[in-house]
Short mmCIF file of C-alpha atoms in Angstrom, two decimals:
data_model
loop_
_atom_site.label_atom_id
_atom_site.label_comp_id
_atom_site.label_asym_id
_atom_site.label_seq_id
_atom_site.Cartn_x
_atom_site.Cartn_y
_atom_site.Cartn_z
CA MET A 5 -46.68 49.17 104.54
CA VAL A 6 -45.50 45.47 105.38
CA LYS A 7 -49.53 44.84 106.53
CA ILE A 8 -50.40 45.78 102.81
CA ILE A 9 -47.76 43.73 101.31
CA THR A 10 -48.47 40.57 103.80
CA THR A 11 -52.34 41.09 103.43
CA TYR A 12 -52.72 41.60 99.69
CA GLY A 13 -48.97 40.53 98.38
CA GLN A 14 -50.44 37.74 96.54
CA LEU A 15 -53.16 40.18 94.93
CA LEU A 16 -50.72 42.50 94.02
CA LEU A 17 -48.30 40.06 92.17
CA LEU A 18 -50.95 38.45 90.37
CA ALA A 19 -51.88 41.53 88.95
CA MET A 20 -48.19 42.73 88.23
CA GLY A 21 -48.32 39.11 85.93
CA ARG A 22 -51.57 40.03 84.46
CA THR A 23 -49.71 43.20 83.58
CA LEU A 24 -46.82 41.42 81.71
CA LEU A 25 -49.33 39.16 79.87
CA LEU A 26 -51.06 42.00 78.48
CA ALA A 27 -47.88 44.49 77.55
CA PHE A 28 -46.37 41.10 76.60
CA LEU A 29 -49.77 40.30 73.97
CA GLY A 30 -49.75 43.85 73.35
CA LEU A 31 -46.45 43.92 71.86
CA ILE A 32 -46.55 40.78 69.58
CA PHE A 33 -49.50 42.03 67.66
CA ALA A 34 -48.03 45.26 67.80
CA CYS A 35 -44.74 44.03 65.96
CA ILE A 36 -46.76 41.93 63.44
CA LEU A 37 -48.60 45.56 62.61
CA GLY A 38 -45.22 47.48 62.50
CA MET A 39 -43.75 45.03 60.29
CA ILE A 40 -46.76 45.29 58.26
CA PHE A 41 -46.80 49.37 57.81
CA GLY A 42 -43.28 49.17 58.27
CA LEU A 43 -42.36 47.31 55.53
CA LEU A 44 -45.38 49.28 53.31
CA SER A 45 -43.78 52.55 54.70
CA VAL A 46 -40.53 51.42 52.16
CA VAL A 47 -41.69 49.71 49.77
CA LYS A 48 -41.49 52.09 46.40
CA ASN A 49 -45.24 52.01 45.76
CA LYS A 50 -46.67 55.93 46.77
CA ALA A 51 -50.09 54.50 47.84
CA CYS A 52 -48.62 51.64 50.13
CA ASN A 53 -46.76 55.00 52.03
CA ILE A 54 -49.54 57.11 52.01
CA ILE A 55 -51.48 54.21 53.75
CA ALA A 56 -48.86 53.60 56.62
CA GLN A 57 -48.03 57.49 56.87
CA ILE A 58 -51.87 57.35 57.76
CA PHE A 59 -51.78 54.61 60.00
CA VAL A 60 -48.75 56.32 61.65
CA PHE A 61 -50.10 59.81 62.35
CA VAL A 62 -53.89 58.72 63.08
CA ILE A 63 -52.70 56.25 65.65
CA ARG A 64 -50.09 58.19 67.51
CA GLY A 65 -51.98 61.50 67.19
CA VAL A 66 -54.52 60.13 69.59
CA PRO A 67 -54.31 59.90 72.99
CA MET A 68 -54.31 56.53 74.31
CA ILE A 69 -56.98 56.27 76.65
CA VAL A 70 -59.32 57.89 74.14
CA LEU A 71 -58.17 54.56 71.91
CA ALA A 72 -58.89 52.36 74.73
CA PHE A 73 -62.52 54.18 75.33
CA TYR A 74 -63.07 53.86 71.79
CA VAL A 75 -61.97 50.04 70.65
CA PHE A 76 -63.73 49.21 74.22
CA PHE A 77 -66.97 50.89 73.73
CA GLY A 78 -66.75 51.91 69.99
CA ILE A 79 -65.71 49.07 68.56
CA PRO A 80 -69.30 46.93 69.85
CA TYR A 81 -71.95 50.29 69.72
CA LEU A 82 -70.66 50.46 65.88
CA LEU A 83 -70.86 46.89 64.96
CA ASN A 84 -74.00 46.62 67.04
CA THR A 85 -75.86 49.56 66.67
CA ILE A 86 -75.10 50.60 63.24
CA LEU A 87 -73.81 48.31 61.30
CA GLY A 88 -76.10 45.66 62.60
CA ILE A 89 -73.69 42.45 62.10
CA GLY A 90 -72.83 42.22 65.67
CA ASN A 91 -75.50 40.22 67.06
CA GLY A 92 -74.91 41.07 71.14
CA PHE A 93 -70.89 41.44 70.21
CA THR A 94 -68.89 42.89 73.03
CA LEU A 95 -65.55 43.38 73.91
CA SER A 96 -63.54 41.79 77.51
CA ALA A 97 -61.46 44.07 79.38
CA LEU A 98 -58.31 41.96 78.36
CA GLN A 99 -59.37 41.82 74.53
CA ALA A 100 -59.75 45.65 73.92
CA GLY A 101 -56.58 46.33 76.26
CA VAL A 102 -54.55 43.73 74.00
CA ILE A 103 -56.68 45.73 70.38
CA CYS A 104 -55.29 49.18 72.40
CA LEU A 105 -51.91 48.48 73.10
CA ALA A 106 -51.44 46.66 69.89
CA LEU A 107 -52.39 49.83 67.87
CA ASN A 108 -50.68 52.47 69.86
CA CYS A 109 -47.85 50.17 70.12
CA GLY A 110 -48.07 49.25 66.03
CA ALA A 111 -47.34 52.45 65.16
CA TYR A 112 -43.62 53.32 66.88
CA MET A 113 -43.20 49.75 66.23
CA ALA A 114 -43.66 51.30 62.25
CA GLU A 115 -41.40 53.55 63.02
CA ILE A 116 -38.61 50.96 64.36
CA ILE A 117 -38.85 48.98 61.73
CA ARG A 118 -38.61 51.67 58.70
CA ALA A 119 -36.28 52.88 60.35
CA GLY A 120 -34.11 49.68 61.09
CA ILE A 121 -34.43 48.74 57.81
CA GLN A 122 -33.44 51.94 56.18
CA SER A 123 -30.04 52.02 58.29
CA VAL A 124 -28.80 48.69 56.40
CA ASP A 125 -27.06 49.53 53.44
CA ILE A 126 -28.96 50.68 50.07
CA GLY A 127 -26.06 48.14 48.01
CA GLN A 128 -27.31 45.11 49.85
CA MET A 129 -30.43 45.69 48.15
CA GLU A 130 -29.08 46.17 44.66
CA ALA A 131 -26.40 43.07 45.66
CA GLY A 132 -29.14 40.84 45.83
CA ARG A 133 -31.65 42.53 43.08
CA SER A 134 -28.14 41.39 41.07
CA LEU A 135 -28.27 38.34 41.49
CA GLY A 136 -31.92 37.72 40.39
CA LEU A 137 -33.52 37.37 43.41
CA PRO A 138 -37.21 39.19 43.52
CA TYR A 139 -37.56 41.98 45.75
CA TRP A 140 -39.10 40.46 48.70
CA LYS A 141 -37.31 37.51 48.93
CA THR A 142 -34.09 39.88 49.00
CA MET A 143 -36.33 41.74 51.59
CA ARG A 144 -36.97 38.68 53.57
CA LYS A 145 -33.24 36.78 53.04
CA ILE A 146 -30.84 39.76 53.32
CA ILE A 147 -32.18 42.84 54.69
CA LEU A 148 -34.53 41.68 57.39
CA PRO A 149 -32.05 39.40 59.22
CA GLN A 150 -29.81 42.81 58.95
CA ALA A 151 -32.56 45.30 59.83
CA ILE A 152 -33.80 43.09 63.25
CA ARG A 153 -30.46 43.06 64.71
CA THR A 154 -30.78 46.79 65.26
CA MET A 155 -34.26 47.00 66.55
CA ILE A 156 -33.80 44.33 69.10
CA PRO A 157 -32.34 47.03 72.01
CA SER A 158 -35.27 49.82 70.01
CA ILE A 159 -38.04 47.09 70.56
CA ILE A 160 -37.07 46.42 74.42
CA ASN A 161 -37.68 49.92 75.07
CA GLN A 162 -40.61 50.07 72.98
CA PHE A 163 -42.14 46.94 75.39
CA ILE A 164 -41.05 49.24 78.50
CA ILE A 165 -43.16 52.28 77.67
CA THR A 166 -46.15 49.55 76.06
CA LEU A 167 -45.65 47.92 79.58
CA LYS A 168 -46.45 51.59 81.64
CA ASP A 169 -48.87 52.50 79.02
CA THR A 170 -51.13 49.11 80.97
CA SER A 171 -51.70 51.62 83.48
CA ILE A 172 -54.03 53.72 81.40
CA LEU A 173 -56.14 50.25 80.64
CA SER A 174 -57.77 50.41 84.53
CA VAL A 175 -60.19 52.76 83.19
CA ILE A 176 -62.00 49.97 81.37
CA GLY A 177 -61.75 47.93 84.64
CA PHE A 178 -58.37 45.67 83.34
CA PRO A 179 -57.14 44.15 86.48
CA GLU A 180 -53.15 44.91 85.84
CA LEU A 181 -50.79 46.59 88.99
CA THR A 182 -52.87 49.63 88.82
CA ASN A 183 -56.12 49.39 88.93
CA MET A 184 -55.08 46.98 91.78
CA GLY A 185 -53.39 49.79 93.39
CA LYS A 186 -56.52 51.74 93.38
CA THR A 187 -58.79 49.25 95.07
CA ILE A 188 -56.21 47.99 98.23
CA ALA A 189 -55.63 52.12 98.23
CA GLY A 190 -59.76 52.28 98.46
CA ASN A 191 -60.47 49.62 101.04
CA THR A 192 -56.85 50.70 103.20
CA PHE A 193 -57.51 54.15 103.22
CA LYS A 194 -53.60 54.14 103.01
CA SER A 195 -53.12 55.66 99.81
CA LEU A 196 -49.37 56.66 100.48
CA GLN A 197 -48.36 53.57 101.49
CA THR A 198 -50.35 51.66 98.70
CA TRP A 199 -49.24 53.91 95.54
CA ALA A 200 -45.29 53.76 96.86
CA ILE A 201 -45.95 49.53 97.33
CA VAL A 202 -46.93 49.65 93.14
CA GLY A 203 -44.63 52.14 91.79
CA ILE A 204 -41.11 50.02 92.99
CA MET A 205 -42.75 47.00 91.26
CA TYR A 206 -42.95 48.68 87.95
CA MET A 207 -39.43 49.90 88.53
CA ILE A 208 -38.03 46.72 89.41
CA VAL A 209 -39.81 45.13 86.47
CA ILE A 210 -38.45 48.59 84.30
CA VAL A 211 -34.95 48.35 85.37
CA ALA A 212 -34.37 45.00 84.96
CA LEU A 213 -35.64 45.25 81.00
CA SER A 214 -33.69 48.53 80.62
CA LYS A 215 -30.30 46.85 81.76
CA LEU A 216 -31.57 43.53 79.71
CA ALA A 217 -32.11 46.36 76.57
CA LYS A 218 -28.27 48.31 77.64
CA ARG A 219 -26.73 44.50 77.78
CA ILE A 220 -28.04 43.89 73.91
CA GLU A 221 -26.99 47.17 72.63
CA ARG A 222 -23.61 46.09 74.07
CA ARG A 223 -23.09 43.14 72.20
CA ILE A 224 -24.91 43.78 69.32
CA ASP A 225 -21.67 46.84 69.49
CA ARG A 226 -19.15 44.62 69.89
CA GLY A 227 -20.37 42.36 66.97
CA ARG A 228 -20.06 45.10 64.26
#
Protein backbone atom coordinates (compact mmCIF):
# COMPACT_ATOMS: atom_id res chain seq x y z
CA MET A 1 0.00 0.00 0.00
CA VAL A 2 2.84 2.40 0.85
CA LYS A 3 4.42 1.80 -2.55
CA ILE A 4 1.15 2.60 -4.30
CA ILE A 5 0.85 5.86 -2.34
CA THR A 6 4.42 6.94 -3.06
CA THR A 7 4.20 6.02 -6.76
CA TYR A 8 0.65 7.10 -7.57
CA GLY A 9 -0.19 9.48 -4.72
CA GLN A 10 0.03 12.60 -6.87
CA LEU A 11 -2.20 11.07 -9.55
CA LEU A 12 -4.74 10.04 -6.92
CA LEU A 13 -4.82 13.54 -5.44
CA LEU A 14 -5.22 15.02 -8.92
CA ALA A 15 -8.09 12.60 -9.59
CA MET A 16 -9.67 13.57 -6.26
CA GLY A 17 -9.45 17.21 -7.33
CA ARG A 18 -11.21 16.37 -10.60
CA THR A 19 -13.86 14.49 -8.66
CA LEU A 20 -14.52 17.50 -6.40
CA LEU A 21 -14.56 19.85 -9.42
CA LEU A 22 -17.05 17.63 -11.24
CA ALA A 23 -19.29 17.36 -8.17
CA PHE A 24 -19.08 21.11 -7.50
CA LEU A 25 -19.94 22.09 -11.09
CA GLY A 26 -22.74 19.54 -11.16
CA LEU A 27 -24.16 20.95 -7.92
CA ILE A 28 -24.05 24.55 -9.17
CA PHE A 29 -26.07 23.74 -12.29
CA ALA A 30 -28.28 21.40 -10.26
CA CYS A 31 -29.12 24.31 -7.94
CA ILE A 32 -30.18 26.37 -10.97
CA LEU A 33 -32.35 23.55 -12.33
CA GLY A 34 -33.65 22.78 -8.87
CA MET A 35 -34.62 26.40 -8.27
CA ILE A 36 -36.47 26.58 -11.60
CA PHE A 37 -38.42 23.35 -11.17
CA GLY A 38 -38.81 23.84 -7.42
CA LEU A 39 -40.52 27.18 -8.03
CA LEU A 40 -42.63 25.69 -10.83
CA SER A 41 -43.86 23.05 -8.39
CA VAL A 42 -45.18 25.58 -5.85
CA VAL A 43 -46.78 28.22 -8.05
CA LYS A 44 -50.56 28.15 -8.38
CA ASN A 45 -50.50 27.02 -11.99
CA LYS A 46 -51.37 23.45 -12.88
CA ALA A 47 -49.34 23.42 -16.12
CA CYS A 48 -46.20 24.53 -14.25
CA ASN A 49 -46.81 21.93 -11.53
CA ILE A 50 -47.15 19.17 -14.14
CA ILE A 51 -43.93 20.23 -15.92
CA ALA A 52 -42.02 20.12 -12.62
CA GLN A 53 -43.53 16.75 -11.71
CA ILE A 54 -42.62 15.25 -15.10
CA PHE A 55 -39.01 16.44 -14.81
CA VAL A 56 -38.61 15.02 -11.31
CA PHE A 57 -40.41 11.77 -12.16
CA VAL A 58 -38.45 11.10 -15.37
CA ILE A 59 -34.97 11.98 -14.08
CA ARG A 60 -35.38 10.17 -10.76
CA GLY A 61 -36.79 7.16 -12.58
CA VAL A 62 -33.77 6.70 -14.87
CA PRO A 63 -30.61 5.01 -13.47
CA MET A 64 -27.70 7.44 -13.52
CA ILE A 65 -25.50 5.12 -15.58
CA VAL A 66 -28.18 5.07 -18.31
CA LEU A 67 -28.43 8.86 -18.13
CA ALA A 68 -24.63 9.13 -18.44
CA PHE A 69 -24.58 6.96 -21.57
CA TYR A 70 -27.52 8.86 -23.07
CA VAL A 71 -25.92 12.28 -22.51
CA PHE A 72 -22.45 11.23 -23.69
CA PHE A 73 -23.49 9.17 -26.72
CA GLY A 74 -27.16 9.94 -27.31
CA ILE A 75 -27.17 13.74 -27.45
CA PRO A 76 -24.37 14.01 -30.08
CA TYR A 77 -26.04 11.24 -32.11
CA LEU A 78 -29.39 13.01 -31.88
CA LEU A 79 -27.94 16.34 -33.01
CA ASN A 80 -25.59 15.01 -35.69
CA THR A 81 -27.54 12.13 -37.22
CA ILE A 82 -31.24 12.47 -36.51
CA LEU A 83 -31.65 16.25 -36.47
CA GLY A 84 -28.66 16.99 -38.71
CA ILE A 85 -27.79 20.23 -36.90
CA GLY A 86 -24.75 19.15 -34.91
CA ASN A 87 -22.05 19.42 -37.61
CA GLY A 88 -19.75 16.93 -35.86
CA PHE A 89 -20.87 17.97 -32.39
CA THR A 90 -19.36 15.98 -29.50
CA LEU A 91 -19.28 16.24 -25.73
CA SER A 92 -16.16 15.84 -23.65
CA ALA A 93 -16.32 13.49 -20.66
CA LEU A 94 -16.28 16.53 -18.35
CA GLN A 95 -19.13 18.27 -20.18
CA ALA A 96 -21.23 15.11 -20.30
CA GLY A 97 -20.46 14.40 -16.65
CA VAL A 98 -21.54 17.87 -15.52
CA ILE A 99 -24.76 17.66 -17.55
CA CYS A 100 -25.52 14.21 -16.18
CA LEU A 101 -24.88 15.22 -12.56
CA ALA A 102 -26.79 18.48 -12.99
CA LEU A 103 -29.86 16.66 -14.31
CA ASN A 104 -29.75 13.87 -11.74
CA CYS A 105 -28.99 16.14 -8.78
CA GLY A 106 -31.33 18.84 -10.11
CA ALA A 107 -34.34 16.54 -9.75
CA TYR A 108 -33.53 16.00 -6.08
CA MET A 109 -32.69 19.68 -5.57
CA ALA A 110 -36.12 20.59 -6.97
CA GLU A 111 -37.71 18.53 -4.20
CA ILE A 112 -35.41 20.05 -1.56
CA ILE A 113 -36.31 23.56 -2.71
CA ARG A 114 -40.03 22.74 -2.92
CA ALA A 115 -39.97 21.37 0.63
CA GLY A 116 -37.95 24.36 1.85
CA ILE A 117 -40.44 26.85 0.38
CA GLN A 118 -43.41 24.94 1.76
CA SER A 119 -41.78 24.87 5.21
CA VAL A 120 -42.14 28.66 5.44
CA ASP A 121 -45.41 29.64 7.10
CA ILE A 122 -48.05 30.52 4.52
CA GLY A 123 -48.76 33.66 6.51
CA GLN A 124 -45.44 35.08 5.29
CA MET A 125 -46.70 35.07 1.70
CA GLU A 126 -50.06 36.49 2.74
CA ALA A 127 -48.35 39.26 4.71
CA GLY A 128 -46.19 40.19 1.73
CA ARG A 129 -49.15 40.25 -0.63
CA SER A 130 -51.21 42.31 1.82
CA LEU A 131 -48.45 44.94 1.73
CA GLY A 132 -48.89 45.17 -2.03
CA LEU A 133 -45.84 43.16 -3.08
CA PRO A 134 -46.20 41.08 -6.26
CA TYR A 135 -46.05 37.29 -5.88
CA TRP A 136 -42.53 36.86 -7.28
CA LYS A 137 -41.13 39.80 -5.32
CA THR A 138 -42.62 38.33 -2.13
CA MET A 139 -41.10 34.98 -3.02
CA ARG A 140 -37.68 36.54 -3.69
CA LYS A 141 -37.57 38.99 -0.77
CA ILE A 142 -39.42 37.13 1.97
CA ILE A 143 -39.96 33.42 1.30
CA LEU A 144 -36.71 32.29 -0.36
CA PRO A 145 -34.31 33.87 2.21
CA GLN A 146 -36.10 31.96 4.99
CA ALA A 147 -36.37 28.76 2.94
CA ILE A 148 -32.70 28.73 1.90
CA ARG A 149 -31.67 28.93 5.53
CA THR A 150 -33.38 25.60 6.21
CA MET A 151 -32.22 24.05 2.93
CA ILE A 152 -28.47 24.42 3.51
CA PRO A 153 -27.91 21.14 5.42
CA SER A 154 -29.92 19.23 2.80
CA ILE A 155 -27.93 20.86 0.00
CA ILE A 156 -24.65 19.81 1.63
CA ASN A 157 -25.99 16.26 2.01
CA GLN A 158 -26.98 16.29 -1.65
CA PHE A 159 -23.43 17.41 -2.52
CA ILE A 160 -22.14 14.35 -0.64
CA ILE A 161 -24.45 12.10 -2.66
CA THR A 162 -23.36 13.83 -5.89
CA LEU A 163 -19.72 13.38 -4.94
CA LYS A 164 -20.26 9.63 -4.58
CA ASP A 165 -22.26 9.54 -7.83
CA THR A 166 -19.24 10.85 -9.75
CA SER A 167 -17.79 7.33 -9.55
CA ILE A 168 -20.48 6.20 -12.01
CA LEU A 169 -19.05 8.58 -14.61
CA SER A 170 -15.94 6.43 -14.91
CA VAL A 171 -18.01 4.51 -17.51
CA ILE A 172 -17.70 7.43 -19.95
CA GLY A 173 -13.97 7.79 -19.35
CA PHE A 174 -13.79 10.84 -17.09
CA PRO A 175 -10.51 10.55 -15.12
CA GLU A 176 -12.03 10.92 -11.66
CA LEU A 177 -10.93 8.99 -8.58
CA THR A 178 -12.68 5.69 -9.32
CA ASN A 179 -11.39 5.66 -12.90
CA MET A 180 -7.88 6.36 -11.64
CA GLY A 181 -8.28 3.53 -9.13
CA LYS A 182 -9.17 1.13 -11.96
CA THR A 183 -6.08 2.22 -13.89
CA ILE A 184 -3.75 1.84 -10.90
CA ALA A 185 -5.24 -1.55 -9.96
CA GLY A 186 -4.69 -2.72 -13.53
CA ASN A 187 -1.09 -1.49 -13.58
CA THR A 188 -0.06 -2.86 -10.18
CA PHE A 189 -2.28 -5.96 -9.94
CA LYS A 190 -2.95 -4.91 -6.34
CA SER A 191 -6.70 -4.38 -6.37
CA LEU A 192 -7.26 -4.81 -2.63
CA GLN A 193 -4.72 -2.17 -1.61
CA THR A 194 -5.69 0.22 -4.41
CA TRP A 195 -9.39 0.20 -3.65
CA ALA A 196 -8.70 0.51 0.06
CA ILE A 197 -6.78 3.75 -0.64
CA VAL A 198 -9.52 5.04 -2.95
CA GLY A 199 -12.19 4.21 -0.36
CA ILE A 200 -10.27 5.98 2.40
CA MET A 201 -9.89 9.10 0.23
CA TYR A 202 -13.64 9.19 -0.44
CA MET A 203 -14.36 8.58 3.23
CA ILE A 204 -12.13 11.44 4.44
CA VAL A 205 -13.85 13.98 2.18
CA ILE A 206 -17.37 12.67 2.86
CA VAL A 207 -16.89 12.56 6.65
CA ALA A 208 -15.58 16.15 6.58
CA LEU A 209 -18.61 17.31 4.58
CA SER A 210 -20.99 15.37 6.85
CA LYS A 211 -19.53 17.06 9.93
CA LEU A 212 -19.88 20.44 8.19
CA ALA A 213 -23.56 19.71 7.44
CA LYS A 214 -24.23 18.75 11.07
CA ARG A 215 -22.43 21.83 12.37
CA ILE A 216 -24.46 24.13 10.11
CA GLU A 217 -27.67 22.35 11.10
CA ARG A 218 -26.91 22.89 14.81
CA ARG A 219 -26.24 26.59 14.20
CA ILE A 220 -29.51 26.94 12.32
CA ASP A 221 -31.40 25.21 15.14
CA ARG A 222 -29.81 27.52 17.72
CA GLY A 223 -30.69 30.57 15.64
CA ARG A 224 -34.41 29.78 15.55
